[in-house]
Amino acid sequence: MRRIAFILLISFLTLQSGRAIAAARISGADRLGGVVLVLSGGGTKGFAHIGVLKVLERENIPIAGIVGTSMGAIIGGLYATGYSADEIRTLVMETDVMSLLADSGARLKPDAGNHRPVGESITLYQKNLNKDFSSAGPLGMLRAASLTTFLSKYTGHIQTTDFDYLPIPFACVAANLLNGETVVLRDGSLASAIRASAAIPGLLDPWPLDGRLLVDGGLVANLPVLIAKEIFPEYPIIAVNLAGRTIEKTSGRFTNMGDVLIQTIDIMTIEQTKENEKNADLVIYPELESFSTLDSSGYEKIYEIGFSAAAENAERITAISRGAPAIPDDRRVEVAGRIVRNVRVEGLSARATGDIERNVNDWIGQPYGVERVNKAIERLSRRDEVATVDVDLYPSESGVSGDVDIVFSIEKRTPYEIAIDGYTTSLHPHRWMSAMMNARDLASDGDSANLEGRMGNDEWGAAIRYFTPMMNYSQWGFSLSGRRDDLRPEGMDDYYLERYAARALYYRESSDRRVGLGLAGEKTNSGGSDKSVWGPYLYFNKDTLDNQLSPNRGYSLNGNVWWNTNDVLVSRTELSAYLPWRENNHIVLNLGLETGDRDSQAYRVMLGDQEELFSLARHPLVGDQSAWAHVGLGRNFYTTWWGSLRGEVFASYGMVMDRWSRVADAWETGLAFSVPGQFFNGRVLLVYDDDGEVTVGFTIGIPRWWSGALP
């Protein structure tokens, strides 16, 4: 009996002990509380923040709030909207970050046929003007409109403008360029707030917001611990300082202007950064001295360094969290399934707004769809008059709980642009300088016109083009042009050709394709012989390239077909494809076909006149038809915000035909190094051809070819 009584007593005490432990945990003795995360700026070094977030997830550390500056605002803002560390990591690794800064993902390649309004383009000089012709900037070397669109796309699922009510409460820091004040952004458009915080002065355009002109928050609080303590006074703070324990860059790299600007900000704010560090419960210092501020690669390594730095402090983070207050239950706001009651567009003309809103009428009464909104952002950003697109979700004005209104906020491009451009090369005599003026909102809101004049070696050209507003994803385009070409074909006498053309086409487009159909006519003069012809004209284009300046993946198919009253089918069709192969490498494939009439000086086909084969550029081959193929293996050696350094080993083959029978062909192999960039575009080439000749040459500028035999 005594043994049984003893066992019962022990069991009772054990049970009571377990209850006591459980009660202690409930009361907070063994509970993980919330911490506030402060993320500093630092350019692409900020991808280390993702590694820190991954460790916090692994350790199940609750995050009560996030306060970020610059890149810390970008990573922290995305995380605050509900993305996981792995999702942000995937997003970063799959995104060409440098193209977001340089807008090269959104810029259009030179369009030989001028079948779309002039959008963002790379020129030697450009000036933006307001309606009264006063200067409209730029105020930074980069507009980074693509960055704004990117942020809008990936924060567009949030249905609140109060950042306290995000899944994780969030704030970011910017500086007011007008008076130097510190601006803490806690409401409004999340994409705009993040973009303002990341506006590195001198590099990115400042961001206008509520009467203020905002720039990078690193100027006033690159590590905003004190600000975080004011917003979240009851929680401990874990800060991540990408500048390291000291700003001395004895082992670091200054590789571009971004490095200099960021280091300058670090020096200016060193004392306030030290004061902020003192007020943090823990500061994590990822060892990133060997990385540039705006590196174009090595993101996975940067992530791993951030992960390792946080993992080394995992026990301290857990101890800090264990003594922290609890945070409210999960506040994640799920918008999937919520009903859309209204869609509004702000910033465009009433006509354009009505057209866009009519095209999304089928959203009304349907569950909110992230993919649908993202496609709308991408499509709106392609409109010629649109500079940036922002999107916000609001509780519906219908008053029904859970319903939402979607608001797209548009910033229009400047009404006037003046640009100077040019192209020169040692490969052939076709060199030119050009002056252009672009104008918008002339006859009606949303229309555009372009006037261009060009002078070269015994060549000239001029054109005026007009495009009606884009309505229901369609528009009309009209052009008048005149030009004189200096032609020097292989085996023929040199001659000049003047042509004066008019064209009217109706265009229809979707997210990655554009098709046009209409009429074109021209009058040509060569050797004193005048001819006038006209006929139906077809244009088509499909483009999935990831970057227009230096693509690594995707393809572009472009074609122009004209059947004129001389019974001549004049056409040019070209396919360019880029296939990624291993890290930083890609396979290049270019195929082309032209058709015309060899017996007509105006419509004969020339192989080499648009550098299809570099060795033929000085004296192209002539035929009724031509076809060519180019295969290359390219590599990106270096990429940054202003451009990249690329190399390519290539082989090309081409032939000309009379009535589809081959009459001449040529091949070449070579090596090219190119620098496609924001401010300079050039190539150096070494070419060996089928005649056994070696050509060393260069090009400077982007070739903007006329349309060859097409009007």
Coordinates of N, CA, C and O in Angstrom, one line a residue, residues 477-545:
G477 N -1.5 55.1 -87.0 CA -0.2 55.8 -87.2 C 0.0 56.3 -88.6 O -0.4 55.6 -89.5
F478 N 0.5 57.5 -88.7 CA 0.7 58.2 -90.0 C 2.1 58.7 -90.1 O 2.7 59.2 -89.1
S479 N 2.7 58.6 -91.3 CA 4.1 59.1 -91.4 C 4.3 59.7 -92.8 O 3.7 59.2 -93.8
L480 N 5.1 60.7 -92.9 CA 5.6 61.3 -94.1 C 7.1 61.3 -94.0 O 7.7 61.8 -93.0
S481 N 7.8 60.9 -95.0 CA 9.3 60.8 -94.9 C 9.9 61.1 -96.3 O 9.3 60.9 -97.3
G482 N 11.2 61.5 -96.2 CA 12.0 61.6 -97.4 C 13.4 61.3 -97.0 O 13.9 61.6 -95.9
R483 N 14.1 60.7 -98.0 CA 15.5 60.4 -97.7 C 16.3 60.2 -99.0 O 15.7 60.0 -100.0
R484 N 17.6 60.4 -98.8 CA 18.5 60.1 -100.0 C 19.6 59.2 -99.5 O 20.3 59.4 -98.5
D485 N 19.8 58.0 -100.1 CA 20.7 57.0 -99.8 C 21.9 57.0 -100.7 O 21.7 57.1 -102.0
D486 N 23.1 56.7 -100.2 CA 24.3 56.5 -101.0 C 24.5 55.0 -101.1 O 24.9 54.4 -100.1
L487 N 24.4 54.4 -102.2 CA 24.4 53.0 -102.3 C 25.6 52.5 -103.1 O 25.9 53.0 -104.2
R488 N 26.3 51.5 -102.6 CA 27.6 51.0 -103.2 C 27.6 49.5 -103.2 O 28.4 48.9 -102.5
P489 N 26.8 48.9 -104.0 CA 26.7 47.4 -104.0 C 27.9 46.8 -104.7 O 28.6 47.4 -105.5
E490 N 28.2 45.5 -104.3 CA 29.3 44.8 -104.8 C 29.0 44.5 -106.3 O 28.0 44.0 -106.7
G491 N 30.1 44.8 -107.2 CA 30.0 44.5 -108.6 C 29.2 45.4 -109.4 O 28.9 45.2 -110.6
M492 N 28.7 46.5 -108.8 CA 27.9 47.5 -109.5 C 28.4 48.9 -109.3 O 29.2 49.2 -108.3
D493 N 28.0 49.8 -110.2 CA 28.4 51.2 -110.0 C 27.6 51.8 -108.8 O 26.5 51.5 -108.5
D494 N 28.3 52.8 -108.1 CA 27.6 53.5 -107.0 C 26.5 54.3 -107.6 O 26.6 54.8 -108.7
Y495 N 25.5 54.5 -106.8 CA 24.4 55.4 -107.2 C 23.6 55.9 -106.0 O 23.8 55.5 -104.9
Y496 N 22.9 57.0 -106.3 CA 22.1 57.6 -105.2 C 20.6 57.3 -105.5 O 20.2 57.1 -106.6
L497 N 19.8 57.3 -104.4 CA 18.4 57.0 -104.5 C 17.6 57.9 -103.6 O 17.9 58.0 -102.4
E498 N 16.7 58.7 -104.1 CA 15.8 59.5 -103.3 C 14.4 58.8 -103.3 O 13.9 58.3 -104.3
R499 N 13.8 58.8 -102.1 CA 12.5 58.3 -102.0 C 11.7 59.2 -101.0 O 12.1 59.6 -99.9
Y500 N 10.4 59.4 -101.4 CA 9.5 60.2 -100.6 C 8.3 59.3 -100.4 O 7.6 58.9 -101.3
A501 N 7.9 59.1 -99.1 CA 6.9 58.1 -98.8 C 5.9 58.6 -97.8 O 6.1 59.6 -97.1
A502 N 4.7 58.0 -97.9 CA 3.6 58.2 -97.0 C 3.0 56.9 -96.5 O 3.0 55.9 -97.3
R503 N 2.6 56.8 -95.3 CA 2.1 55.5 -94.8 C 1.0 55.8 -93.8 O 1.1 56.7 -93.0
A504 N -0.1 55.0 -93.8 CA -1.1 55.0 -92.8 C -1.5 53.6 -92.4 O -1.9 52.8 -93.3
L505 N -1.3 53.3 -91.1 CA -1.6 51.9 -90.7 C -2.5 51.9 -89.4 O -2.3 52.9 -88.6
Y506 N -3.3 50.9 -89.3 CA -4.1 50.7 -88.0 C -3.4 49.6 -87.2 O -3.1 48.5 -87.7
Y507 N -3.1 49.9 -86.0 CA -2.3 49.0 -85.1 C -3.1 48.5 -84.0 O -4.0 49.1 -83.4
R508 N -2.8 47.2 -83.7 CA -3.5 46.5 -82.6 C -2.4 45.8 -81.8 O -1.5 45.2 -82.4
E509 N -2.4 45.9 -80.5 CA -1.3 45.3 -79.7 C -1.9 44.7 -78.4 O -3.0 45.0 -77.9
S510 N -1.0 43.8 -77.9 CA -1.3 43.1 -76.6 C 0.0 43.3 -75.8 O 0.8 44.1 -76.1
S511 N 0.2 42.5 -74.8 CA 1.3 42.7 -73.8 C 2.6 42.6 -74.5 O 3.6 43.3 -74.1
D512 N 2.8 41.7 -75.5 CA 4.1 41.5 -76.1 C 4.1 41.4 -77.6 O 5.1 41.0 -78.2
R513 N 3.0 41.9 -78.2 CA 2.9 41.8 -79.7 C 2.2 43.1 -80.2 O 1.4 43.7 -79.5
R514 N 2.5 43.4 -81.4 CA 1.9 44.6 -82.1 C 1.8 44.2 -83.6 O 2.7 43.8 -84.2
V515 N 0.6 44.5 -84.1 CA 0.3 44.2 -85.5 C -0.3 45.4 -86.2 O -1.1 46.1 -85.6
G516 N 0.2 45.7 -87.4 CA -0.4 46.9 -88.1 C -0.8 46.5 -89.5 O -0.1 45.7 -90.2
L517 N -1.8 47.1 -90.1 CA -2.3 46.9 -91.4 C -2.8 48.2 -92.0 O -3.5 48.9 -91.4
G518 N -2.3 48.5 -93.3 CA -2.8 49.7 -93.9 C -2.2 49.9 -95.3 O -2.0 48.9 -96.0
L519 N -2.0 51.1 -95.7 CA -1.5 51.4 -97.0 C -0.2 52.3 -96.9 O 0.0 53.0 -96.0
A520 N 0.6 52.1 -97.9 CA 1.9 52.8 -98.0 C 2.1 53.1 -99.5 O 1.8 52.3 -100.4
G521 N 2.7 54.3 -99.8 CA 3.0 54.7 -101.1 C 4.3 55.5 -101.1 O 4.6 56.1 -100.1
E522 N 5.0 55.6 -102.3 CA 6.2 56.4 -102.3 C 6.5 56.8 -103.8 O 6.0 56.1 -104.7
K523 N 7.3 57.8 -103.9 CA 7.8 58.3 -105.1 C 9.3 58.2 -105.0 O 9.9 58.7 -104.1
T524 N 10.0 57.5 -106.0 CA 11.4 57.3 -106.0 C 12.1 58.0 -107.2 O 11.4 58.1 -108.2
N525 N 13.3 58.4 -107.0 CA 14.1 59.0 -108.0 C 15.5 58.5 -108.0 O 16.2 58.6 -107.0
S526 N 15.9 57.9 -109.1 CA 17.3 57.4 -109.2 C 17.7 57.5 -110.7 O 17.0 57.0 -111.6
G527 N 18.8 58.2 -110.9 CA 19.3 58.3 -112.3 C 18.3 59.1 -113.2 O 18.3 58.8 -114.4
G528 N 17.5 60.0 -112.6 CA 16.6 60.8 -113.4 C 15.3 60.1 -113.7 O 14.5 60.6 -114.4
S529 N 15.1 58.9 -113.2 CA 13.9 58.1 -113.5 C 13.0 58.2 -112.2 O 13.4 57.8 -111.1
D530 N 11.8 58.7 -112.4 CA 10.8 58.8 -111.3 C 9.8 57.7 -111.4 O 9.3 57.3 -112.5
K531 N 9.4 57.1 -110.2 CA 8.4 56.1 -110.2 C 7.5 56.4 -109.0 O 8.0 56.7 -107.9
S532 N 6.2 56.2 -109.1 CA 5.3 56.3 -108.0 C 4.5 55.0 -107.9 O 3.9 54.6 -108.8
V533 N 4.5 54.5 -106.7 CA 3.8 53.2 -106.4 C 3.1 53.3 -105.1 O 3.5 54.1 -104.2
W534 N 2.1 52.4 -104.8 CA 1.5 52.3 -103.5 C 0.9 50.9 -103.4 O 0.9 50.1 -104.4
G535 N 0.5 50.5 -102.2 CA 0.0 49.2 -102.0 C -0.2 48.9 -100.5 O 0.1 49.7 -99.7
P536 N -0.8 47.8 -100.2 CA -1.1 47.4 -98.8 C 0.2 47.0 -98.1 O 1.1 46.5 -98.7
Y537 N 0.2 47.3 -96.8 CA 1.3 47.2 -95.9 C 1.0 46.4 -94.7 O 0.0 46.7 -94.0
L538 N 1.8 45.4 -94.3 CA 1.6 44.6 -93.1 C 2.8 44.7 -92.2 O 3.9 44.6 -92.7
Y539 N 2.6 44.9 -90.9 CA 3.6 44.9 -89.9 C 3.3 44.0 -88.8 O 2.1 44.0 -88.4
F540 N 4.3 43.3 -88.3 CA 4.0 42.4 -87.1 C 5.3 42.4 -86.2 O 6.4 42.4 -86.8
N541 N 5.1 42.3 -84.9 CA 6.2 42.2 -84.0 C 5.7 41.5 -82.8 O 4.6 41.7 -82.2
K542 N 6.6 40.6 -82.3 CA 6.4 39.9 -81.0 C 7.7 39.9 -80.3 O 8.7 39.6 -80.9
D543 N 7.7 40.4 -79.0 CA 9.0 40.6 -78.3 C 8.9 40.1 -76.9 O 8.0 40.6 -76.1
T544 N 9.7 39.1 -76.5 CA 9.7 38.6 -75.2 C 11.1 38.8 -74.5 O 11.4 38.2 -73.5
L545 N 11.9 39.6 -75.1 CA 13.3 39.8 -74.6 C 13.3 40.4 -73.2 O 12.4 41.3 -72.9

